[in-house]
Structures are given as C-alpha cells and as structure tokens.
Amino acid sequence: MAKSRLVHRTPGDARLLPLGAGGEGHRPVRRARPWQPHGFPGLGVGWCLAREHWGKGYATEAARASLDYCLRELGAEEVISVILPGNSPSIAVAERIGHRYLRDIQYRGQTVHLYGQRLSSK
Ligand SMILES: CC(C)(COP(=O)(O)OP(=O)(O)OC[C@H]1O[C@@H](n2cnc3c(N)ncnc32)[C@H](O)[C@@H]1OP(=O)(O)O)[C@@H](O)C(=O)NCCC(=O)NCCS
C-alpha cells in the first residue's frame, strides 16, 4: 500500500492536510474532513485544496481517509457529499472514493448533486 502523504492534524475530526503543504494549517483550505453543518442532509465528507495543490491526488487521499474515519471511528452507516452541478473535479473525487450519484436535492436554495455511499457498499 502506498505510504500516506497526509498529516492528521486534529484527531477529533480527522482533518487531514497534505504533507509538505506548508504553513501550520490555519488556512481553511487543503483539507478533507467529516462535517455535518446545520441543515446538511447527513454526515458528509468535504474537501477543498489550495489551487497550487490540485492535480496531485491529495484531495482523494484525504477524502478516502476521512470516509474511513466516518465509517470506522464514527460508526456512520452512510456518508454523503453535496456537490454543485458542474464541479467535475469534486465529482471525480467523490467517485474515486466510491461515492455514487444518489439524486439531486435542494440545499441552501439551490439544486445540488447528492453523492454518497453506505457501509455495505463501500
Ligand atoms: C475539488 C478539488 C479538491 C479537487 O482537486 P483535485 O486536485 O482535482 O483532486 P485530487 O487532489 O484528488 O487530485 C486528482 C488528480 O491528481 C492526479 N494525480 C497526480 N499525482 C497523483 C498521485 N500521486 N496520486 C493520485 N493522483 C494523482 C490525478 O491523476 C488526478 O488528475 P486528473 O484530475 O487530471 O484526473 C479542488 O478542485 C478544489 O479544492 N476545488 C475547490 C473547492 C471545491 O470545489 N470543493 C468541493 C466542494 S463539493
């Protein structure tokens, strides 16, 4: 198995950052983590990288680790992601970690794609 290139900054929420990304992780980018903000349709994994770190596989690696954390540590049976239509890089991350398109939903006043997977379909 390939060695992880990520550092696990905050074990409590499995926030992950690419190793060598620089800084001390104060910027709200370069991470993937479980989250469920108010009104969110389930336990989600979110990902966001600084532009200079796109195209290196970091988001997928971090998202996969966060998904594992949700399923194994948090005991989630289903993990979702909410993605704006047309955000193909994000859809690609979702699909690479095993998420499948579920349906379109209304979230915060807009139509978004709901992706996700259940424990049994991991
Ligand atoms: C969504 C987002 C994180 C995706 O970033 P990304 O760089 O495309 O995704 P990854 O980090 O997983 O990198 C995958 C790419 O790295 C490439 N790659 C290069 N080296 C790699 C390696 N060692 N291992 C794996 N992949 C590698 C892959 O081939 C892939 O390239 P491709 O897109 O040409 O197929 C990024 O576009 C982003 O931060 N967007 C703004 C925030 C956002 O929209 N977040 C999602 C909200 S729903």
Coordinates of C-alpha atoms and ligand atoms in Angstrom, one line a residue:
M1 CA 0.0 0.0 0.0
A2 CA 1.3 3.5 -0.8
K3 CA 2.6 5.5 2.1
S4 CA 0.2 8.2 3.2
R5 CA 1.3 11.7 2.2
L6 CA -1.1 13.2 4.7
V7 CA -0.7 14.5 8.2
H8 CA -3.6 14.1 10.6
R9 CA -3.8 17.4 12.3
T10 CA -6.7 17.1 14.6
P11 CA -7.7 13.5 15.5
G12 CA -11.0 14.7 16.9
D13 CA -12.4 15.5 13.4
A14 CA -9.9 13.7 11.2
R15 CA -8.9 16.8 9.5
L16 CA -6.2 16.0 7.0
L17 CA -3.7 18.0 5.2
P18 CA -1.1 17.2 2.5
L19 CA 2.3 16.7 4.0
G20 CA 4.6 19.5 2.8
A21 CA 1.8 21.8 2.1
G22 CA 3.4 24.4 4.2
G23 CA 2.1 26.6 7.0
E24 CA 0.5 25.4 10.2
G25 CA -2.9 24.5 8.9
H26 CA -4.6 27.7 9.9
R27 CA -6.0 28.4 6.4
P28 CA -9.4 26.8 5.9
V29 CA -8.2 25.0 2.7
R30 CA -6.0 22.0 2.0
R31 CA -8.2 19.6 3.8
A32 CA -10.8 16.9 3.8
R33 CA -12.9 16.2 6.8
P34 CA -16.2 14.8 8.1
W35 CA -18.8 17.5 8.6
Q36 CA -22.5 18.0 9.2
P37 CA -23.4 21.6 9.3
H38 CA -26.9 22.7 10.3
G39 CA -29.4 21.6 7.7
F40 CA -26.9 19.2 6.0
P41 CA -28.7 16.1 4.7
G42 CA -26.4 13.7 6.5
L43 CA -22.9 13.1 7.7
G44 CA -20.7 14.4 4.9
V45 CA -17.1 14.5 3.9
G46 CA -15.9 17.8 2.4
W47 CA -12.7 18.5 0.5
C48 CA -11.0 21.7 -0.5
L49 CA -7.5 22.3 -1.6
A50 CA -5.4 25.4 -2.3
R51 CA -5.1 25.8 -6.0
E52 CA -1.4 25.0 -6.0
H53 CA -2.1 21.6 -4.6
W54 CA -4.6 20.5 -7.2
G55 CA -3.7 17.6 -9.5
K56 CA -1.6 15.7 -7.0
G57 CA -4.2 13.3 -5.6
Y58 CA -4.2 14.9 -2.2
A59 CA -8.0 15.5 -2.1
T60 CA -8.8 11.9 -3.0
E61 CA -6.3 10.6 -0.4
A62 CA -7.6 12.9 2.3
A63 CA -11.3 12.2 1.4
R64 CA -10.7 8.5 1.5
A65 CA -9.1 8.8 4.9
S66 CA -12.0 10.9 6.2
L67 CA -14.5 8.5 4.8
D68 CA -12.8 5.6 6.6
Y69 CA -12.9 7.7 9.8
C70 CA -16.6 8.3 9.4
L71 CA -17.3 4.6 8.8
R72 CA -14.9 3.1 11.3
E73 CA -14.5 5.6 14.1
L74 CA -17.8 7.4 14.0
G75 CA -19.8 4.3 13.2
A76 CA -21.6 6.0 10.3
E77 CA -23.7 3.8 8.1
E78 CA -23.9 6.3 5.3
V79 CA -21.6 9.1 4.3
I80 CA -22.5 11.8 1.7
S81 CA -21.2 14.7 -0.2
V82 CA -23.0 17.6 -1.6
I83 CA -21.6 18.9 -4.9
L84 CA -22.6 21.7 -7.1
P85 CA -23.6 20.7 -10.7
G86 CA -20.6 21.2 -13.0
N87 CA -18.0 20.8 -10.3
S88 CA -16.3 17.9 -12.2
P89 CA -13.1 17.9 -10.1
S90 CA -15.2 17.4 -7.0
I91 CA -17.4 14.8 -8.6
A92 CA -14.2 12.9 -9.7
V93 CA -13.0 12.9 -6.1
A94 CA -16.4 11.6 -4.9
E95 CA -16.4 8.8 -7.5
R96 CA -12.8 7.9 -6.8
I97 CA -13.6 7.3 -3.1
G98 CA -16.6 5.1 -4.0
H99 CA -19.4 7.6 -3.8
R100 CA -22.2 7.2 -6.3
Y101 CA -24.7 9.8 -7.5
L102 CA -27.8 9.4 -5.5
R103 CA -30.1 12.2 -6.6
D104 CA -30.5 16.0 -6.8
I105 CA -31.7 17.9 -3.8
Q106 CA -32.4 21.4 -2.8
Y107 CA -29.8 22.7 -0.4
R108 CA -29.4 26.3 0.7
G109 CA -31.7 27.5 -2.1
Q110 CA -30.0 25.7 -4.9
T111 CA -30.1 22.4 -6.7
V112 CA -27.1 20.3 -5.8
H113 CA -26.0 16.7 -6.5
L114 CA -26.1 14.4 -3.6
Y115 CA -23.4 11.7 -3.7
G116 CA -22.7 9.1 -1.1
Q117 CA -22.3 5.5 -0.1
R118 CA -23.4 3.2 2.6
L119 CA -21.2 1.0 4.7
S120 CA -22.3 -2.1 2.9
S121 CA -21.5 -0.7 -0.5
K122 CA -18.0 0.5 0.5
Ligands
LIG1 C1 -12.4 19.6 -5.6 C2 -10.8 19.6 -5.5 C3 -10.4 19.4 -4.1 C4 -10.3 18.5 -6.4 O1 -8.9 18.7 -6.5 P1 -8.1 17.7 -7.5 O2 -6.7 18.1 -7.5 O3 -8.7 17.6 -8.8 O4 -8.2 16.3 -6.8 P2 -7.1 15.3 -6.2 O5 -6.3 16.1 -5.2 O6 -7.7 14.1 -5.8 O7 -6.1 15.1 -7.5 C5 -6.6 14.2 -8.5 C6 -5.7 14.5 -9.7 O8 -4.3 14.3 -9.3 C7 -3.7 13.4 -10.3 N1 -2.5 12.9 -9.5 C8 -1.3 13.3 -9.7 N2 -0.4 12.6 -8.9 C9 -1.2 11.8 -8.2 C10 -0.9 10.8 -7.2 N3 0.4 10.6 -6.8 N4 -1.9 10.1 -6.7 C11 -3.1 10.2 -7.1 N5 -3.5 11.2 -8.1 C12 -2.5 11.9 -8.6 C13 -4.8 12.5 -10.7 O9 -4.5 11.8 -11.9 C14 -5.9 13.5 -10.8 O10 -5.7 14.2 -12.1 P3 -6.9 14.5 -13.1 O11 -7.8 15.4 -12.4 O12 -6.3 15.1 -14.3 O13 -7.6 13.2 -13.3 C15 -10.3 21.0 -6.0 O14 -10.8 21.2 -7.3 C16 -10.8 22.1 -5.1 O15 -10.3 22.4 -4.0 N6 -11.9 22.9 -5.6 C17 -12.4 24.0 -4.9 C18 -13.2 23.6 -3.7 C19 -14.3 22.6 -4.0 O16 -15.0 22.8 -5.1 N7 -14.5 21.7 -3.1 C20 -15.6 20.7 -3.3 C21 -16.9 21.2 -2.8 S1 -18.1 20.0 -3.1

